[in-house]
Amino acid sequence: MKPVKPKEEFVHSVFENIAPKYDRMNDILSFQRHRYWRRFTMDKLALKPGFSALDLCCGTCDWTIALAEASGSGRIVGLDFSRNMLEVGEAKVAEAGLSGRIELVQGNAMQLPFADGLFDLVTIGFGLRNVPDIEQVLLEMQRVVKPGGRVVCLELSKPTWQPFKALYYFYFRQVLPLLGKLIARRYEEYKWLPESLIQFPDHRQLAELFRRTGLEHVEAYPLTGGIAALHIGTKKSPTKTK
């Protein structure tokens, strides 16, 4: 496995620093499209009440809260390695009246502190591009989901339509860090976010990685001209023997 410590430490510091302004900046930088992307994801999943879910890189818990509201009674866990992000999330969970329904854990997506086959659903929203080893995280997600359960990733992606692609990259690389400096007083952190996308797979490559790690029935949905993408894969059920 590739050495991971330097990236882990750097990304951890980024999110510790931007936690207080994270939600506001998300709304501004995505023009609130991230809310639509989450709604689209929940509609596609068509979840039944009572399901259990683990939300990785849960950050300030928007998706974790949506999962808990949809589940009603199932076990819902949010995991993030940033204490500052979790503290913001804890306040939002309490405000939503879900403190008794959501368990928040500080932990590492590369080594999940959960038993095999524990959850019906494992999600990761806007966090996969920041991990040191994408394949390792997908394998861990697959490990802790039940056979027949689903692994779900909602993430920024790379637009494919050329005129829009050029405009998007100009905004992402030039304007976004300046907005980060102006609004959140964090230029270097918001300069990192565009850089984190450069080496990240596009939606077709990520779908292939889902398959290569053993997931089946993989679905990929580019969103808003391809600037985000939803991926859903199903963990194989054990082969029955007579």
mmCIF file of C-alpha atoms in Angstrom:
data_model
loop_
_atom_site.group_PDB
_atom_site.id
_atom_site.type_symbol
_atom_site.label_atom_id
_atom_site.label_comp_id
_atom_site.label_asym_id
_atom_site.label_seq_id
_atom_site.Cartn_x
_atom_site.Cartn_y
_atom_site.Cartn_z
ATOM 1 C CA MET A 1 0.000 0.000 0.000
ATOM 2 C CA LYS A 2 1.184 3.534 -0.758
ATOM 3 C CA PRO A 3 2.417 5.685 2.140
ATOM 4 C CA VAL A 4 -0.581 7.625 3.431
ATOM 5 C CA LYS A 5 0.429 9.592 6.498
ATOM 6 C CA PRO A 6 1.368 12.953 4.894
ATOM 7 C CA LYS A 7 -1.931 13.237 2.973
ATOM 8 C CA GLU A 8 -3.955 12.115 5.986
ATOM 9 C CA GLU A 9 -2.347 14.766 8.169
ATOM 10 C CA PHE A 10 -2.749 17.525 5.586
ATOM 11 C CA VAL A 11 -6.396 16.745 4.779
ATOM 12 C CA HIS A 12 -7.166 16.483 8.494
ATOM 13 C CA SER A 13 -5.751 19.974 9.053
ATOM 14 C CA VAL A 14 -7.759 21.346 6.109
ATOM 15 C CA PHE A 15 -11.084 20.177 7.518
ATOM 16 C CA GLU A 16 -10.247 21.083 11.096
ATOM 17 C CA ASN A 17 -9.645 24.635 9.869
ATOM 18 C CA ILE A 18 -12.653 25.072 7.581
ATOM 19 C CA ALA A 19 -15.232 23.354 9.823
ATOM 20 C CA PRO A 20 -16.894 26.544 11.189
ATOM 21 C CA LYS A 21 -17.555 27.908 7.682
ATOM 22 C CA TYR A 22 -17.985 24.585 5.856
ATOM 23 C CA ASP A 23 -21.766 24.656 5.424
ATOM 24 C CA ARG A 24 -21.919 28.285 4.343
ATOM 25 C CA MET A 25 -19.095 27.793 1.862
ATOM 26 C CA ASN A 26 -20.756 24.665 0.433
ATOM 27 C CA ASP A 27 -23.893 26.663 -0.312
ATOM 28 C CA ILE A 28 -21.960 29.506 -1.914
ATOM 29 C CA LEU A 29 -19.457 27.479 -3.922
ATOM 30 C CA SER A 30 -21.954 24.953 -5.310
ATOM 31 C CA PHE A 31 -24.756 27.540 -5.718
ATOM 32 C CA GLN A 32 -26.680 25.236 -3.330
ATOM 33 C CA ARG A 33 -26.619 22.418 -5.893
ATOM 34 C CA HIS A 34 -25.228 20.017 -3.274
ATOM 35 C CA ARG A 35 -28.692 19.989 -1.697
ATOM 36 C CA TYR A 36 -30.276 18.888 -4.972
ATOM 37 C CA TRP A 37 -27.598 16.211 -5.435
ATOM 38 C CA ARG A 38 -28.410 14.720 -2.029
ATOM 39 C CA ARG A 39 -32.142 14.752 -2.730
ATOM 40 C CA PHE A 40 -31.530 13.066 -6.073
ATOM 41 C CA THR A 41 -29.457 10.406 -4.305
ATOM 42 C CA MET A 42 -32.107 9.708 -1.686
ATOM 43 C CA ASP A 43 -34.756 9.421 -4.409
ATOM 44 C CA LYS A 44 -32.617 6.950 -6.368
ATOM 45 C CA LEU A 45 -31.972 4.810 -3.293
ATOM 46 C CA ALA A 46 -35.708 4.479 -2.514
ATOM 47 C CA LEU A 47 -34.888 3.351 1.019
ATOM 48 C CA LYS A 48 -37.340 1.408 3.154
ATOM 49 C CA PRO A 49 -37.952 2.494 6.774
ATOM 50 C CA GLY A 50 -35.867 0.690 9.368
ATOM 51 C CA PHE A 51 -32.668 0.341 7.316
ATOM 52 C CA SER A 52 -29.290 0.724 9.015
ATOM 53 C CA ALA A 53 -26.595 2.981 7.525
ATOM 54 C CA LEU A 54 -23.036 4.153 8.023
ATOM 55 C CA ASP A 55 -22.218 7.591 6.610
ATOM 56 C CA LEU A 56 -18.455 7.946 6.078
ATOM 57 C CA CYS A 57 -16.705 11.309 6.056
ATOM 58 C CA CYS A 58 -20.001 12.596 7.442
ATOM 59 C CA GLY A 59 -18.600 16.066 8.109
ATOM 60 C CA THR A 60 -21.332 18.328 9.451
ATOM 61 C CA CYS A 61 -23.916 15.549 9.129
ATOM 62 C CA ASP A 62 -26.354 16.787 6.475
ATOM 63 C CA TRP A 63 -26.544 13.372 4.831
ATOM 64 C CA THR A 64 -26.426 11.549 8.164
ATOM 65 C CA ILE A 65 -29.495 13.471 9.302
ATOM 66 C CA ALA A 66 -31.321 12.742 6.032
ATOM 67 C CA LEU A 67 -30.576 9.027 6.451
ATOM 68 C CA ALA A 68 -31.858 9.022 10.036
ATOM 69 C CA GLU A 69 -35.062 10.805 9.031
ATOM 70 C CA ALA A 70 -35.646 8.300 6.213
ATOM 71 C CA SER A 71 -34.849 5.267 8.364
ATOM 72 C CA GLY A 72 -36.959 6.136 11.374
ATOM 73 C CA SER A 73 -35.784 3.258 13.563
ATOM 74 C CA GLY A 74 -32.652 1.687 12.042
ATOM 75 C CA ARG A 75 -29.138 2.225 13.381
ATOM 76 C CA ILE A 76 -27.512 5.302 11.807
ATOM 77 C CA VAL A 77 -23.814 6.047 12.354
ATOM 78 C CA GLY A 78 -21.772 8.981 11.085
ATOM 79 C CA LEU A 79 -17.977 8.703 10.998
ATOM 80 C CA ASP A 80 -15.419 11.435 10.358
ATOM 81 C CA PHE A 81 -11.772 11.931 11.301
ATOM 82 C CA SER A 82 -12.172 15.664 12.014
ATOM 83 C CA ARG A 83 -13.260 16.452 15.551
ATOM 84 C CA ASN A 84 -14.133 20.018 14.595
ATOM 85 C CA MET A 85 -16.426 18.861 11.774
ATOM 86 C CA LEU A 86 -18.119 16.391 14.122
ATOM 87 C CA GLU A 87 -18.721 19.112 16.705
ATOM 88 C CA VAL A 88 -20.582 21.171 14.104
ATOM 89 C CA GLY A 89 -22.462 18.013 13.116
ATOM 90 C CA GLU A 90 -23.370 17.204 16.717
ATOM 91 C CA ALA A 91 -25.004 20.613 17.107
ATOM 92 C CA LYS A 92 -27.041 20.080 13.916
ATOM 93 C CA VAL A 93 -28.078 16.584 15.014
ATOM 94 C CA ALA A 94 -29.258 17.978 18.347
ATOM 95 C CA GLU A 95 -31.134 20.810 16.627
ATOM 96 C CA ALA A 96 -32.900 18.216 14.458
ATOM 97 C CA GLY A 97 -33.942 16.314 17.581
ATOM 98 C CA LEU A 98 -31.969 13.225 16.540
ATOM 99 C CA SER A 99 -29.302 12.978 19.242
ATOM 100 C CA GLY A 100 -30.733 9.684 20.434
ATOM 101 C CA ARG A 101 -30.961 8.274 16.917
ATOM 102 C CA ILE A 102 -27.574 9.107 15.417
ATOM 103 C CA GLU A 103 -24.252 7.801 16.691
ATOM 104 C CA LEU A 104 -21.230 9.922 15.737
ATOM 105 C CA VAL A 105 -17.780 8.350 15.727
ATOM 106 C CA GLN A 106 -14.362 9.902 15.189
ATOM 107 C CA GLY A 107 -12.488 7.395 13.047
ATOM 108 C CA ASN A 108 -10.593 6.571 9.879
ATOM 109 C CA ALA A 109 -12.402 5.530 6.686
ATOM 110 C CA MET A 110 -9.343 3.453 5.761
ATOM 111 C CA GLN A 111 -9.800 1.208 8.819
ATOM 112 C CA LEU A 112 -13.423 1.148 9.897
ATOM 113 C CA PRO A 113 -14.039 0.169 13.542
ATOM 114 C CA PHE A 114 -17.037 -2.016 12.688
ATOM 115 C CA ALA A 115 -17.701 -5.713 12.209
ATOM 116 C CA ASP A 116 -18.253 -7.292 8.810
ATOM 117 C CA GLY A 117 -21.735 -7.170 7.281
ATOM 118 C CA LEU A 118 -23.204 -4.787 9.835
ATOM 119 C CA PHE A 119 -25.088 -2.188 7.755
ATOM 120 C CA ASP A 120 -27.708 -2.224 5.000
ATOM 121 C CA LEU A 121 -26.135 0.837 3.415
ATOM 122 C CA VAL A 122 -22.759 2.594 3.523
ATOM 123 C CA THR A 123 -22.460 6.100 2.077
ATOM 124 C CA ILE A 124 -19.695 8.621 1.499
ATOM 125 C CA GLY A 125 -20.490 12.170 0.425
ATOM 126 C CA PHE A 126 -17.812 14.514 -0.916
ATOM 127 C CA GLY A 127 -15.087 12.631 0.934
ATOM 128 C CA LEU A 128 -13.758 9.912 -1.340
ATOM 129 C CA ARG A 129 -11.458 12.221 -3.296
ATOM 130 C CA ASN A 130 -9.734 13.210 -0.040
ATOM 131 C CA VAL A 131 -8.769 9.740 1.172
ATOM 132 C CA PRO A 132 -5.224 8.396 0.680
ATOM 133 C CA ASP A 133 -6.372 5.176 -1.030
ATOM 134 C CA ILE A 134 -9.746 5.125 -2.801
ATOM 135 C CA GLU A 135 -9.713 1.379 -3.399
ATOM 136 C CA GLN A 136 -8.995 0.614 0.255
ATOM 137 C CA VAL A 137 -11.939 2.751 1.376
ATOM 138 C CA LEU A 138 -14.270 1.072 -1.124
ATOM 139 C CA LEU A 139 -13.132 -2.330 0.144
ATOM 140 C CA GLU A 140 -13.779 -1.258 3.735
ATOM 141 C CA MET A 141 -17.221 0.056 2.799
ATOM 142 C CA GLN A 142 -17.967 -3.242 1.103
ATOM 143 C CA ARG A 143 -16.713 -5.199 4.100
ATOM 144 C CA VAL A 144 -19.064 -3.586 6.623
ATOM 145 C CA VAL A 145 -22.177 -3.674 4.422
ATOM 146 C CA LYS A 146 -24.431 -6.720 4.415
ATOM 147 C CA PRO A 147 -24.554 -9.040 1.382
ATOM 148 C CA GLY A 148 -27.058 -7.466 -0.980
ATOM 149 C CA GLY A 149 -26.507 -4.092 0.691
ATOM 150 C CA ARG A 150 -25.352 -1.017 -1.185
ATOM 151 C CA VAL A 151 -22.209 1.126 -1.290
ATOM 152 C CA VAL A 152 -22.995 4.713 -2.305
ATOM 153 C CA CYS A 153 -20.695 7.579 -3.256
ATOM 154 C CA LEU A 154 -21.777 11.141 -4.025
ATOM 155 C CA GLU A 155 -18.755 13.159 -5.103
ATOM 156 C CA LEU A 156 -17.489 16.006 -7.213
ATOM 157 C CA SER A 157 -16.506 14.857 -10.682
ATOM 158 C CA LYS A 158 -15.210 16.121 -14.010
ATOM 159 C CA PRO A 159 -17.510 17.692 -16.594
ATOM 160 C CA THR A 160 -17.308 16.208 -20.086
ATOM 161 C CA TRP A 161 -18.956 18.923 -22.226
ATOM 162 C CA GLN A 162 -16.015 21.019 -23.447
ATOM 163 C CA PRO A 163 -17.355 24.640 -23.312
ATOM 164 C CA PHE A 164 -18.780 24.075 -19.833
ATOM 165 C CA LYS A 165 -15.669 22.149 -18.750
ATOM 166 C CA ALA A 166 -13.380 25.122 -19.433
ATOM 167 C CA LEU A 167 -15.654 27.536 -17.548
ATOM 168 C CA TYR A 168 -15.987 25.104 -14.638
ATOM 169 C CA TYR A 169 -12.239 24.621 -14.226
ATOM 170 C CA PHE A 170 -11.665 28.369 -14.341
ATOM 171 C CA TYR A 171 -14.211 28.847 -11.550
ATOM 172 C CA PHE A 172 -12.946 25.896 -9.523
ATOM 173 C CA ARG A 173 -9.259 26.745 -9.763
ATOM 174 C CA GLN A 174 -9.270 30.546 -9.850
ATOM 175 C CA VAL A 175 -12.467 31.862 -8.263
ATOM 176 C CA LEU A 176 -13.138 29.271 -5.555
ATOM 177 C CA PRO A 177 -9.872 29.843 -3.597
ATOM 178 C CA LEU A 178 -10.482 33.597 -3.685
ATOM 179 C CA LEU A 179 -13.995 33.136 -2.306
ATOM 180 C CA GLY A 180 -12.517 30.907 0.385
ATOM 181 C CA LYS A 181 -10.089 33.660 1.315
ATOM 182 C CA LEU A 182 -12.760 36.366 1.280
ATOM 183 C CA ILE A 183 -15.520 34.527 3.153
ATOM 184 C CA ALA A 184 -13.782 31.893 5.276
ATOM 185 C CA ARG A 185 -10.347 33.546 5.580
ATOM 186 C CA ARG A 186 -8.878 30.261 4.299
ATOM 187 C CA TYR A 187 -7.112 30.560 0.950
ATOM 188 C CA GLU A 188 -4.754 27.559 1.082
ATOM 189 C CA GLU A 189 -7.513 25.205 2.252
ATOM 190 C CA TYR A 190 -9.822 26.175 -0.607
ATOM 191 C CA LYS A 191 -6.938 26.032 -3.045
ATOM 192 C CA TRP A 192 -6.510 22.404 -1.988
ATOM 193 C CA LEU A 193 -10.101 21.443 -2.816
ATOM 194 C CA PRO A 194 -9.707 21.976 -6.599
ATOM 195 C CA GLU A 195 -6.319 20.252 -6.490
ATOM 196 C CA SER A 196 -7.919 17.228 -4.822
ATOM 197 C CA LEU A 197 -10.029 16.676 -7.943
ATOM 198 C CA ILE A 198 -7.155 16.608 -10.433
ATOM 199 C CA GLN A 199 -6.087 13.012 -9.745
ATOM 200 C CA PHE A 200 -9.562 11.792 -8.854
ATOM 201 C CA PRO A 201 -11.235 9.375 -11.335
ATOM 202 C CA ASP A 202 -13.991 10.659 -13.588
ATOM 203 C CA HIS A 203 -17.434 9.060 -13.269
ATOM 204 C CA ARG A 204 -16.658 6.245 -15.738
ATOM 205 C CA GLN A 205 -13.336 5.399 -14.098
ATOM 206 C CA LEU A 206 -14.891 5.405 -10.645
ATOM 207 C CA ALA A 207 -17.665 3.084 -11.832
ATOM 208 C CA GLU A 208 -14.998 0.694 -13.105
ATOM 209 C CA LEU A 209 -13.219 0.880 -9.738
ATOM 210 C CA PHE A 210 -16.496 -0.028 -8.034
ATOM 211 C CA ARG A 211 -16.657 -3.133 -10.225
ATOM 212 C CA ARG A 212 -12.994 -3.990 -9.752
ATOM 213 C CA THR A 213 -13.403 -4.030 -5.980
ATOM 214 C CA GLY A 214 -16.176 -6.616 -6.315
ATOM 215 C CA LEU A 215 -19.372 -4.557 -6.368
ATOM 216 C CA GLU A 216 -22.066 -5.481 -8.862
ATOM 217 C CA HIS A 217 -25.063 -3.765 -10.521
ATOM 218 C CA VAL A 218 -22.993 -0.556 -10.524
ATOM 219 C CA GLU A 219 -24.889 2.594 -11.493
ATOM 220 C CA ALA A 220 -23.285 5.954 -12.295
ATOM 221 C CA TYR A 221 -25.197 9.232 -12.655
ATOM 222 C CA PRO A 222 -23.363 12.415 -13.745
ATOM 223 C CA LEU A 223 -25.073 15.464 -12.214
ATOM 224 C CA THR A 224 -25.233 19.132 -13.245
ATOM 225 C CA GLY A 225 -23.181 18.763 -16.388
ATOM 226 C CA GLY A 226 -20.871 16.242 -14.749
ATOM 227 C CA ILE A 227 -19.513 18.451 -11.964
ATOM 228 C CA ALA A 228 -20.785 15.850 -9.498
ATOM 229 C CA ALA A 229 -21.618 12.164 -9.832
ATOM 230 C CA LEU A 230 -23.558 9.548 -7.908
ATOM 231 C CA HIS A 231 -22.296 5.953 -7.855
ATOM 232 C CA ILE A 232 -24.216 3.003 -6.407
ATOM 233 C CA GLY A 233 -22.929 -0.558 -6.169
ATOM 234 C CA THR A 234 -24.342 -3.707 -4.561
ATOM 235 C CA LYS A 235 -22.368 -6.173 -2.469
ATOM 236 C CA LYS A 236 -22.578 -9.690 -3.855
ATOM 237 C CA SER A 237 -24.642 -12.177 -1.932
ATOM 238 C CA PRO A 238 -23.000 -15.520 -1.050
ATOM 239 C CA THR A 239 -23.427 -18.179 -3.708
ATOM 240 C CA LYS A 240 -25.881 -20.781 -2.518
ATOM 241 C CA THR A 241 -24.727 -24.388 -2.664
ATOM 242 C CA LYS A 242 -27.005 -27.396 -2.780
#
